[in-house]
C-alpha cells in the first residue's frame, strides 16, 4: 500500500485534527473536558490517549514574568529578530543554577490579533523532541528489555526495507539514536493523528517503499525516520502496551514536572492556551497564518518532532539533561545522551552527535568560534521554531520558542550566552576546516544515488578545482551549476536552481558524497562496486531513474530548515 501525497512528502497535504475538548477561556485559566469521545481506544475522555481517567475542571496559575537586569539589553535584540522572522510571537526561559532568571513572552500569540504572548502559551518544539525519544528508548535499555546493540531484525521483526533488505540485520538502536541509520529522510505531514499509525506507516508504507541511502553505521546523516523507528521500538517493547505519546508523557514528562508538555495536539487543544503560527500551508505551500486546526500532528512522526511545550518546561528538561533524575534515567545512560557518539563530519571534531543531542566544544558565534562546551538541539516544524541550548560548565539552560517557520534566533542566542557566561572566553584561532586544493584530486569520480538524483559525476576543473554534472536533473530541467563551491577540502556546495546543497565527501579516498536527503555511493572502480562509462551511459539511455516525483521530493525535502550550521562557501 502506497500512501505518498504528490511529489513532496516533507511538507504535504494536511490531515486536519480538530479539537474535541472545550475550554472556558483562551488563556487556559480553567479547563474542562466533555468526556464524550467516540474513538476506538479504551479511554473515557475525548483525547486520543489510552488513559482511563475522567478529566475534571482544574485551576491554572499563570507563570510570572521574570527578567534579571542583565537581560534588559537583550530585549532589543530579541524584538529585532522577532520583527525579521515570520513569527508574530516568541517566549523565552533562562534557567541558571536551577533558578529562572528570565521568563517572558513577546509579541502576540495569535497573528494579527492583540493576544499578548505569555510564558504559558504552548508551542511545537519540532526536532528538539528527539532527545526525549532517546530517553524513552534508554529507559527500556535500563529495564533490560533490549540493548543498544540489538539488531532491528530482532527488535521489530515485522519491519523490513524492501529496497534495502540487509538493513534490519545491521541497524541498531545505537545507530538510530545517533543518526547513523542511513535512512531516507521523510516526514509525511498529512498522516493521521491516530496513535496506531506509527506502526502502520512504518510497517505498511515506509518499509515496502523506501530504502537506506547508505549502510547503517557508515557515517552520520540526519534523518527523521531514525527517531520515528526508535519511538516504535519503545512502543513495541513497552511492558504496558502503551503508545509512544503515553510512554513519554508518563515516564519522562511527569517525573520532571513538565506539566505543560504534550505529545498530541488533541491534548493541547484541550488545554487551550496554545499559540497560533505563521508558517507553510501544506496544501498550497503558501506562507501565512496557520490556524491551529491546520497544524499537522502525524502520529507516524511524533517521536521525531511533534511534541508541544513551553520554554519553562523545556528548561526543566534541560536541567534533567545536565543533572539527571533517577526517576527517569540512571546517570550512566543519561550521560550517554550528551557524550559524543559520532562526528557529524562538519567542523572537524568540534561538532559531534550524542543520542538526540548536538555537542560542541567550539561554538560558532558572530565573531568566530569560542571554547564553550554547548549541548543543543533546535527544532522546526512548518509552523514553529525551537531553540534549546545547554551550557554544562555554567549550568545554564536557554529555551526559546516562536510561532514562525524557520525562524532565526542566532543573535538572541548569542546575546544571552554573552550575558550568562562571565568571563566570556576569547575567540579561538580555529576558523573552520582548511581548504587544500592539492588534496581534492581523490574526489573526482562517479557517485550513484539510484533512488533520489541519479548519477553525480565529479570532474577536475572549473573555477574552484571541481565540477559536477547530474544528468538526471538535466533531463528533468533542473539548473545545475557546473562549478562546485568549496567550504573546506571535503565540504562543498552545489547550486541547483539557485539553491545551495551541501556535499560532503566521506572516506579516504571518498566512498560517498553526502547530503541530508541524497547520498551518492562511489561506483567508478575505487570500491568493491565497479562502474564504467558504459554503465553510466546505459542508465541514462533508458527511462530516467529516479522518477521526476522522486527527484522533486528529495530536492524539496532538503529545503526544510536544517539543524546543521553550515559554514559560508569559500570563494
Coordinates of C-alpha atoms in Angstrom, one line a residue:
X1 CA 0.0 0.0 0.0
X2 CA 1.5 3.3 -1.1
X3 CA 0.4 6.4 0.8
X4 CA 2.6 9.2 -0.5
X5 CA 0.9 12.5 -1.4
X6 CA 2.1 14.3 -4.6
X7 CA 5.8 14.9 -5.2
X8 CA 6.7 16.5 -1.9
X9 CA 6.4 14.4 1.3
X10 CA 8.1 16.6 3.9
X11 CA 5.6 19.4 3.6
X12 CA 2.4 17.8 2.3
X13 CA -1.3 17.9 2.3
X14 CA -2.8 18.4 5.8
X15 CA -4.7 15.9 7.9
X16 CA -6.9 18.4 9.8
X17 CA -7.2 17.5 13.5
X18 CA -10.0 19.5 15.1
X19 CA -10.1 19.7 18.9
X20 CA -12.5 17.5 20.8
X21 CA -12.3 19.4 24.1
X22 CA -13.8 22.7 25.3
X23 CA -12.1 25.4 27.2
X24 CA -13.7 28.3 29.1
X25 CA -11.1 30.9 28.2
X26 CA -8.3 31.5 25.7
X27 CA -5.8 32.0 28.5
X28 CA -6.3 28.5 29.9
X29 CA -7.2 29.7 33.4
X30 CA -9.8 27.0 33.6
X31 CA -10.1 23.8 31.6
X32 CA -12.9 21.3 31.2
X33 CA -13.2 18.1 29.3
X34 CA -16.6 17.0 27.9
X35 CA -15.8 13.3 28.2
X36 CA -17.9 12.3 25.1
X37 CA -15.3 10.7 23.0
X38 CA -16.2 8.3 20.1
X39 CA -12.7 7.0 19.3
X40 CA -11.8 3.3 19.5
X41 CA -9.4 3.3 22.4
X42 CA -10.1 2.4 26.0
X43 CA -10.2 5.8 27.5
X44 CA -13.2 7.7 28.7
X45 CA -12.3 11.2 27.6
X46 CA -12.1 13.0 24.3
X47 CA -8.4 13.0 23.7
X48 CA -6.6 10.3 21.8
X49 CA -4.6 8.7 24.6
X50 CA -5.1 5.5 26.4
X51 CA -5.8 6.7 29.9
X52 CA -8.9 5.8 31.8
X53 CA -9.4 8.8 33.9
X54 CA -12.2 11.3 33.8
X55 CA -10.8 14.8 33.3
X56 CA -12.2 17.4 35.6
X57 CA -12.0 21.2 35.8
X58 CA -8.6 22.4 37.0
X59 CA -7.3 25.7 38.1
X60 CA -4.3 27.1 36.3
X61 CA -1.9 29.5 37.9
X62 CA -0.1 31.8 35.4
X63 CA 3.7 31.7 35.3
X64 CA 5.0 35.1 36.5
X65 CA 7.3 37.1 34.2
X66 CA 10.9 37.2 35.5
X67 CA 13.8 39.2 34.0
X68 CA 17.2 39.7 35.5
X69 CA 18.6 43.1 34.7
X70 CA 21.4 41.5 32.7
X71 CA 18.8 40.7 30.0
X72 CA 17.4 44.1 29.6
X73 CA 19.9 44.8 26.9
X74 CA 19.0 41.5 25.1
X75 CA 15.3 42.5 24.7
X76 CA 16.1 44.9 21.9
X77 CA 17.9 42.1 20.0
X78 CA 15.0 39.6 20.6
X79 CA 12.4 42.1 19.4
X80 CA 14.5 43.0 16.3
X81 CA 14.8 39.3 15.4
X82 CA 11.1 38.9 16.1
X83 CA 10.5 41.6 13.5
X84 CA 12.7 39.9 11.0
X85 CA 11.3 36.4 11.4
X86 CA 7.9 35.0 10.3
X87 CA 6.8 34.6 14.0
X88 CA 4.3 37.0 15.5
X89 CA 5.3 35.9 19.0
X90 CA 8.0 34.3 21.0
X91 CA 8.6 33.1 24.5
X92 CA 11.9 32.6 26.4
X93 CA 13.1 31.0 29.5
X94 CA 16.7 31.0 31.0
X95 CA 17.5 28.7 33.9
X96 CA 20.8 29.4 35.8
X97 CA 22.0 27.1 38.5
X98 CA 18.4 25.8 39.0
X99 CA 16.8 29.3 39.2
X100 CA 14.8 31.0 36.5
X101 CA 16.4 34.3 35.7
X102 CA 14.4 35.2 32.6
X103 CA 10.8 34.0 31.7
X104 CA 8.8 36.2 29.4
X105 CA 6.7 36.3 26.3
X106 CA 6.9 38.8 23.4
X107 CA 4.6 39.8 20.6
X108 CA 1.2 38.2 20.0
X109 CA 0.1 34.6 20.5
X110 CA -2.3 34.9 17.6
X111 CA -1.1 36.5 14.3
X112 CA -3.0 39.7 13.5
X113 CA -4.6 39.9 16.9
X114 CA -3.7 41.6 20.2
X115 CA -3.3 38.5 22.3
X116 CA -0.1 39.0 24.3
X117 CA 2.3 36.0 24.2
X118 CA 2.8 34.7 27.7
X119 CA 5.3 32.2 29.2
X120 CA 2.4 29.7 29.4
X121 CA 1.4 29.5 25.8
X122 CA 2.2 26.1 24.3
X123 CA 4.1 25.7 21.0
X124 CA 5.5 22.9 19.0
X125 CA 9.2 22.1 19.6
X126 CA 10.0 20.2 16.4
X127 CA 13.1 18.1 16.4
X128 CA 14.0 19.1 20.0
X129 CA 11.7 16.1 20.6
X130 CA 14.4 13.7 19.5
X131 CA 16.3 13.7 22.8
X132 CA 13.0 12.9 24.6
X133 CA 12.6 9.9 22.3
X134 CA 16.2 8.9 23.2
X135 CA 15.2 8.9 26.8
X136 CA 12.2 6.6 26.3
X137 CA 14.5 4.1 24.5
X138 CA 17.2 4.3 27.1
X139 CA 14.7 3.7 29.9
X140 CA 13.8 0.3 28.3
X141 CA 17.5 -0.5 27.8
X142 CA 17.9 0.2 31.6
X143 CA 15.0 -2.2 32.2
X144 CA 16.7 -4.9 30.4
X145 CA 14.1 -5.2 27.6
X146 CA 16.8 -5.0 24.9
X147 CA 20.3 -3.5 24.4
X148 CA 21.5 -0.6 22.3
X149 CA 23.4 -3.1 20.0
X150 CA 20.5 -5.5 19.3
X151 CA 19.6 -5.7 15.6
X152 CA 16.4 -4.1 14.3
X153 CA 15.5 -7.5 12.8
X154 CA 15.1 -8.8 16.4
X155 CA 13.5 -5.7 17.8
X156 CA 11.0 -5.0 15.0
X157 CA 10.6 -8.4 13.3
X158 CA 7.6 -7.1 11.3
X159 CA 9.6 -4.3 9.8
X160 CA 11.8 -4.6 6.7
X161 CA 13.1 -2.3 3.9
X162 CA 12.1 -3.9 0.7
X163 CA 14.7 -1.9 -1.3
X164 CA 17.5 -2.5 1.3
X165 CA 16.8 -6.0 2.6
X166 CA 20.1 -6.2 4.7
X167 CA 19.3 -3.1 6.7
X168 CA 17.4 -4.6 9.6
X169 CA 20.2 -7.1 10.4
X170 CA 22.8 -4.2 10.5
X171 CA 20.9 -1.4 12.2
X172 CA 20.7 -1.0 16.0
X173 CA 19.1 1.5 18.5
X174 CA 22.6 2.9 19.0
X175 CA 22.8 3.8 15.3
X176 CA 19.3 5.2 15.1
X177 CA 19.7 7.4 18.2
X178 CA 23.0 8.8 16.8
X179 CA 21.7 9.4 13.2
X180 CA 23.8 6.6 11.7
X181 CA 20.9 4.6 10.4
X182 CA 21.5 5.7 6.8
X183 CA 17.7 6.0 6.2
X184 CA 16.0 8.2 3.6
X185 CA 14.7 11.3 5.4
X186 CA 10.9 11.6 5.3
X187 CA 8.1 13.2 7.2
X188 CA 4.5 12.9 5.9
X189 CA 2.6 15.7 7.5
X190 CA -0.7 14.5 6.1
X191 CA -0.6 11.3 8.1
X192 CA -3.4 11.0 10.7
X193 CA -3.0 11.7 14.4
X194 CA -4.2 8.1 15.2
X195 CA -1.7 6.6 17.7
X196 CA -1.6 3.2 15.8
X197 CA -0.3 4.9 12.7
X198 CA 3.3 5.0 13.9
X199 CA 3.4 1.2 13.5
X200 CA 1.0 1.1 10.5
X201 CA 3.0 3.7 8.5
X202 CA 6.4 2.1 9.0
X203 CA 5.2 -1.4 8.5
X204 CA 2.8 -0.8 5.6
X205 CA 4.3 2.3 3.8
X206 CA 7.8 3.2 4.6
X207 CA 9.2 -0.3 4.7
X208 CA 7.7 -1.5 1.4
X209 CA 8.5 1.7 -0.5
X210 CA 11.7 3.3 0.9
X211 CA 15.3 2.5 1.4
X212 CA 18.6 3.1 3.2
X213 CA 20.8 5.7 1.4
X214 CA 23.9 4.2 2.9
X215 CA 24.8 1.2 5.1
X216 CA 24.0 1.6 8.8
X217 CA 27.0 2.9 10.7
X218 CA 28.8 4.3 7.6
X219 CA 28.6 7.9 8.7
X220 CA 26.3 10.5 10.4
X221 CA 23.4 11.8 8.3
X222 CA 20.4 13.5 9.8
X223 CA 17.1 11.7 9.1
X224 CA 13.8 11.9 11.0
X225 CA 12.9 8.2 10.5
X226 CA 15.8 7.2 12.7
X227 CA 13.8 8.6 15.7
X228 CA 10.4 7.6 14.5
X229 CA 11.6 4.0 14.3
X230 CA 13.3 4.4 17.7
X231 CA 10.0 5.5 19.1
X232 CA 8.3 2.5 17.5
X233 CA 10.9 0.2 19.2
X234 CA 10.0 1.8 22.6
X235 CA 6.3 1.3 21.8
X236 CA 6.6 -2.3 20.7
X237 CA 8.7 -3.3 23.8
X238 CA 6.7 -1.3 26.4
X239 CA 5.5 -3.8 29.0
X240 CA 2.2 -1.9 29.4
X241 CA 1.4 -2.0 25.7
X242 CA 1.2 1.8 25.6
X243 CA 1.5 4.1 22.6
X244 CA 4.6 6.3 22.4
X245 CA 2.9 9.5 23.5
X246 CA 1.7 7.9 26.7
X247 CA 5.2 6.4 27.3
X248 CA 7.0 9.8 27.0
X249 CA 4.3 11.7 28.9
X250 CA 4.0 9.3 31.8
X251 CA 7.6 8.1 32.2
X252 CA 9.5 11.3 31.2
X253 CA 7.5 14.4 31.4
X254 CA 5.5 13.7 34.6
X255 CA 8.5 12.8 36.8
X256 CA 10.3 16.0 35.6
X257 CA 7.3 18.2 36.5
X258 CA 6.8 19.1 32.8
X259 CA 3.0 19.8 33.3
X260 CA 2.6 21.8 30.1
X261 CA 4.3 19.4 27.7
X262 CA 2.2 17.1 25.5
X263 CA 2.8 14.6 22.7
X264 CA -0.6 15.0 21.0
X265 CA -2.2 18.1 19.5
X266 CA -5.6 17.0 20.8
X267 CA -4.3 17.4 24.3
X268 CA -3.0 20.9 23.6
X269 CA -6.4 21.8 22.1
X270 CA -8.0 20.6 25.4
X271 CA -5.7 22.8 27.5
X272 CA -6.5 25.8 25.3
X273 CA -3.5 28.1 26.0
X274 CA -1.7 27.4 22.7
X275 CA -0.1 30.0 20.4
X276 CA -1.0 30.1 16.7
X277 CA 1.6 30.4 14.0
X278 CA 2.8 31.9 10.7
X279 CA 4.1 29.1 8.5
X280 CA 3.6 26.9 5.4
X281 CA 0.1 25.9 4.2
X282 CA 0.8 22.3 3.4
X283 CA -1.8 22.2 0.7
X284 CA -0.6 25.2 -1.3
X285 CA 3.0 25.8 0.1
X286 CA 2.0 29.4 0.6
X287 CA 3.4 31.1 3.7
X288 CA 0.9 32.9 6.0
X289 CA -1.1 32.5 9.3
X290 CA -1.8 28.8 10.0
X291 CA -4.9 28.0 12.1
X292 CA -4.4 25.5 14.9
X293 CA -6.8 23.1 13.2
X294 CA -4.4 23.1 10.2
X295 CA -1.2 22.3 12.1
X296 CA -0.2 18.8 11.3
X297 CA 0.0 16.1 14.0
X298 CA 1.2 12.9 12.2
X299 CA 1.4 10.1 14.7
X300 CA 3.9 8.4 12.4
X301 CA 6.4 11.2 13.1
X302 CA 5.7 12.3 16.7
X303 CA 8.9 10.7 18.1
X304 CA 10.9 12.7 15.6
X305 CA 9.5 16.2 16.1
X306 CA 5.9 16.9 17.2
X307 CA 5.9 17.4 21.0
X308 CA 4.4 20.6 22.3
X309 CA 5.7 22.6 25.3
X310 CA 6.6 25.9 26.9
X311 CA 10.1 27.4 27.4
X312 CA 9.9 26.9 31.2
X313 CA 9.1 23.2 30.8
X314 CA 11.9 22.9 28.2
X315 CA 14.3 24.5 30.8
X316 CA 13.2 21.8 33.2
X317 CA 14.0 19.2 30.6
X318 CA 17.4 20.9 30.1
X319 CA 18.1 20.7 33.8
X320 CA 17.5 16.9 33.6
X321 CA 19.8 16.6 30.6
X322 CA 22.6 18.4 32.6
X323 CA 22.0 16.9 36.1
X324 CA 19.7 13.9 35.7
X325 CA 16.8 12.5 37.7
X326 CA 16.9 8.8 38.7
X327 CA 13.2 8.6 38.4
X328 CA 13.7 8.9 34.6
X329 CA 17.2 7.5 33.9
X330 CA 20.3 6.4 35.8
X331 CA 23.1 8.9 35.2
X332 CA 25.2 6.4 33.3
X333 CA 22.6 6.2 30.5
X334 CA 21.7 9.9 30.6
X335 CA 25.3 10.8 30.2
X336 CA 25.4 8.7 27.0
X337 CA 22.9 11.2 25.5
X338 CA 25.5 14.0 25.9
X339 CA 28.6 12.0 25.1
X340 CA 29.8 12.3 21.5
X341 CA 28.8 9.1 19.7
X342 CA 29.8 10.1 16.2
X343 CA 31.3 13.1 14.4
X344 CA 28.9 15.0 12.2
X345 CA 31.6 15.4 9.6
X346 CA 31.3 19.2 9.9
X347 CA 33.9 21.4 11.7
X348 CA 36.3 18.6 12.2
X349 CA 36.0 17.0 15.7
X350 CA 34.4 20.1 17.2
X351 CA 30.8 19.2 16.3
X352 CA 29.5 15.8 17.4
X353 CA 26.2 14.0 18.0
X354 CA 25.2 12.0 21.1
X355 CA 21.8 10.5 21.4
X356 CA 19.4 13.2 20.3
X357 CA 21.9 15.9 21.2
X358 CA 24.3 18.1 19.2
X359 CA 27.6 18.6 21.1
X360 CA 30.1 21.4 20.5
X361 CA 33.5 22.0 22.1
X362 CA 34.0 25.1 20.0
X363 CA 30.8 27.1 19.4
X364 CA 30.3 29.3 16.4
X365 CA 29.2 32.9 17.1
X366 CA 29.2 36.1 15.0
X367 CA 32.9 36.8 15.6
X368 CA 34.2 33.2 15.3
X369 CA 34.5 30.0 17.3
X370 CA 34.6 30.2 21.1
X371 CA 35.8 27.4 23.5
X372 CA 32.3 26.8 25.0
X373 CA 31.0 23.3 25.8
X374 CA 27.5 23.5 24.3
X375 CA 24.8 20.9 24.1
X376 CA 21.9 21.8 21.9
X377 CA 19.2 20.7 19.5
X378 CA 16.9 23.1 17.7
X379 CA 13.6 22.2 16.1
X380 CA 11.4 23.3 13.3
X381 CA 8.0 22.3 12.1
X382 CA 6.2 24.0 9.3
X383 CA 4.7 26.4 11.8
X384 CA 7.1 26.7 14.9
X385 CA 10.7 27.1 15.8
X386 CA 12.5 25.9 18.9
X387 CA 15.9 26.8 20.4
X388 CA 17.4 24.7 23.2
X389 CA 20.9 25.5 24.3
X390 CA 22.6 24.0 27.4
X391 CA 25.9 25.0 29.0
X392 CA 27.1 22.2 31.3
X393 CA 30.1 24.1 32.6
X394 CA 28.0 27.2 33.6
X395 CA 24.8 25.2 34.5
X396 CA 22.6 27.3 32.2
X397 CA 19.7 26.3 30.0
X398 CA 18.2 28.6 27.4
X399 CA 14.9 27.8 25.7
X400 CA 13.2 30.0 23.1
X401 CA 10.0 29.0 21.3
X402 CA 8.5 31.0 18.5
X403 CA 5.5 30.9 16.2
X404 CA 7.2 31.1 12.8
X405 CA 8.5 28.6 10.3
X406 CA 12.3 28.6 10.1
X407 CA 12.8 31.5 12.5
X408 CA 16.5 32.6 13.1
X409 CA 17.3 33.4 16.7
X410 CA 21.1 33.3 16.4
X411 CA 21.6 36.9 17.6
X412 CA 19.3 36.5 20.6
X413 CA 21.1 33.2 21.5
X414 CA 24.5 34.8 21.3
X415 CA 23.3 37.8 23.4
X416 CA 22.0 35.5 26.1
X417 CA 25.2 33.5 26.1
X418 CA 27.3 36.6 26.5
X419 CA 25.1 37.7 29.3
X420 CA 25.3 34.5 31.3
X421 CA 28.9 33.4 30.7
X422 CA 31.4 35.5 32.7
X423 CA 34.2 35.8 31.8
X424 CA 33.3 35.1 28.3
X425 CA 36.1 33.1 26.6
X426 CA 38.2 34.8 23.9
X427 CA 37.7 33.7 20.3
X428 CA 39.6 30.6 19.2
X429 CA 42.2 30.7 16.5
X430 CA 40.2 27.9 14.8
X431 CA 38.3 29.3 11.8
X432 CA 36.9 26.2 10.2
X433 CA 38.3 23.2 8.3
X434 CA 41.0 24.1 5.8
X435 CA 40.7 24.1 2.0
X436 CA 43.7 22.5 0.3
X437 CA 43.3 22.3 -3.5
X438 CA 46.2 19.8 -3.6
X439 CA 44.1 17.2 -1.8
X440 CA 40.9 17.3 -3.9
X441 CA 42.0 15.0 -6.7
X442 CA 40.6 11.9 -5.0
X443 CA 37.1 13.4 -5.0
X444 CA 36.9 13.0 -8.8
X445 CA 34.7 10.1 -9.7
X446 CA 31.1 8.9 -10.3
X447 CA 28.7 8.5 -7.4
X448 CA 25.3 6.9 -7.8
X449 CA 22.1 7.7 -5.9
X450 CA 19.8 5.5 -7.8
X451 CA 16.6 6.4 -5.9
X452 CA 17.0 10.2 -5.5
X453 CA 19.1 12.1 -8.0
X454 CA 20.8 9.5 -10.1
X455 CA 24.5 9.9 -11.2
X456 CA 26.6 12.6 -9.5
X457 CA 29.7 13.0 -11.7
X458 CA 32.6 14.9 -10.3
X459 CA 35.4 16.0 -12.5
X460 CA 38.5 18.2 -12.2
X461 CA 38.5 21.8 -13.4
X462 CA 36.4 24.9 -13.3
X463 CA 36.8 28.0 -11.1
X464 CA 37.4 26.2 -7.8
X465 CA 39.0 22.9 -8.9
X466 CA 36.0 20.6 -9.1
X467 CA 33.0 20.5 -11.3
X468 CA 29.8 18.5 -11.2
X469 CA 27.2 17.1 -13.6
X470 CA 23.9 15.4 -12.6
X471 CA 22.4 14.1 -15.9
X472 CA 19.1 13.0 -14.5
X473 CA 18.5 16.5 -13.1
X474 CA 19.5 17.9 -16.5
X475 CA 16.9 15.7 -18.2
X476 CA 14.2 16.9 -15.8
X477 CA 15.0 20.6 -16.4
X478 CA 16.8 21.5 -13.2
X479 CA 19.6 24.0 -13.5
X480 CA 22.8 22.6 -12.0
X481 CA 25.8 25.0 -11.8
X482 CA 28.8 23.0 -13.0
X483 CA 31.2 24.7 -10.6
X484 CA 31.3 23.3 -7.1
X485 CA 32.0 25.8 -4.3
X486 CA 34.3 24.7 -1.5
X487 CA 33.8 25.4 2.2
X488 CA 36.7 23.0 3.1
X489 CA 38.7 20.3 1.4
X490 CA 35.8 17.8 1.9
X491 CA 32.7 20.0 2.2
X492 CA 31.4 21.7 -1.0
X493 CA 28.2 23.2 -2.3
X494 CA 26.3 22.5 -5.5
X495 CA 23.8 25.1 -6.7
X496 CA 20.6 23.6 -8.1
X497 CA 18.0 26.0 -9.3
X498 CA 19.8 28.7 -7.3
X499 CA 19.6 26.8 -4.0
X500 CA 22.9 25.7 -2.3
X501 CA 23.0 22.0 -1.4
X502 CA 25.9 20.8 0.8
X503 CA 28.0 17.9 -0.4
X504 CA 30.5 16.2 2.0
X505 CA 33.0 13.8 0.5
X506 CA 33.4 10.9 3.0
X507 CA 36.3 8.5 3.1
X508 CA 39.9 8.5 2.1
X509 CA 39.6 8.2 -0.8
X510 CA 35.9 9.2 -0.8
X511 CA 33.4 6.4 -1.0
X512 CA 30.4 8.6 -0.6
X513 CA 29.2 12.1 -1.3
X514 CA 26.6 13.0 1.3
X515 CA 23.7 15.4 1.6
X516 CA 20.9 15.1 4.1
X517 CA 18.4 13.7 1.6
X518 CA 20.6 12.2 -1.1
X519 CA 23.7 10.2 -0.9
X520 CA 25.9 9.1 -3.8
X521 CA 27.9 5.9 -3.5
X522 CA 31.1 5.7 -5.5
X523 CA 30.8 3.4 -8.5
X524 CA 33.9 4.1 -10.6
X525 CA 36.2 1.3 -9.5
X526 CA 37.5 2.6 -6.2
X527 CA 35.2 0.4 -4.2
X528 CA 34.1 -3.2 -4.3
X529 CA 31.3 -2.0 -6.6
X530 CA 32.6 -1.1 -10.1
X531 CA 31.1 1.1 -12.7
X532 CA 32.2 2.2 -16.1
X533 CA 31.3 5.0 -18.5
X534 CA 29.3 2.4 -20.4
X535 CA 27.3 1.5 -17.2
X536 CA 26.5 5.2 -16.7
X537 CA 25.6 5.6 -20.4
X538 CA 23.3 2.5 -20.2
X539 CA 21.5 4.0 -17.2
X540 CA 21.0 7.3 -19.0
X541 CA 19.8 5.7 -22.2
X542 CA 16.8 4.1 -20.6
X543 CA 13.9 5.8 -18.8
X544 CA 15.4 8.2 -16.3
X545 CA 15.7 6.8 -12.8
X546 CA 14.7 8.1 -10.3
X547 CA 11.3 9.5 -11.5
X548 CA 10.5 13.2 -11.6
X549 CA 8.4 12.9 -8.5
X550 CA 11.2 11.2 -6.6
X551 CA 13.7 13.9 -7.6
X552 CA 11.3 16.7 -6.7
X553 CA 10.6 15.0 -3.3
X554 CA 14.3 14.8 -2.5
X555 CA 15.2 18.4 -3.5
X556 CA 12.2 19.9 -1.8
X557 CA 12.9 17.9 1.4
X558 CA 16.3 19.4 1.7
X559 CA 14.9 22.9 1.7
X560 CA 13.2 22.3 5.1
X561 CA 15.1 24.1 7.9
X562 CA 18.2 22.1 8.7
X563 CA 19.6 21.7 12.2
X564 CA 23.1 21.9 10.7
X565 CA 25.1 25.2 11.0
X566 CA 26.9 25.2 7.7
X567 CA 29.9 27.4 7.0
X568 CA 29.7 30.0 4.3
X569 CA 31.1 28.8 1.0
X570 CA 34.7 29.8 0.2
X571 CA 35.0 32.0 -2.9

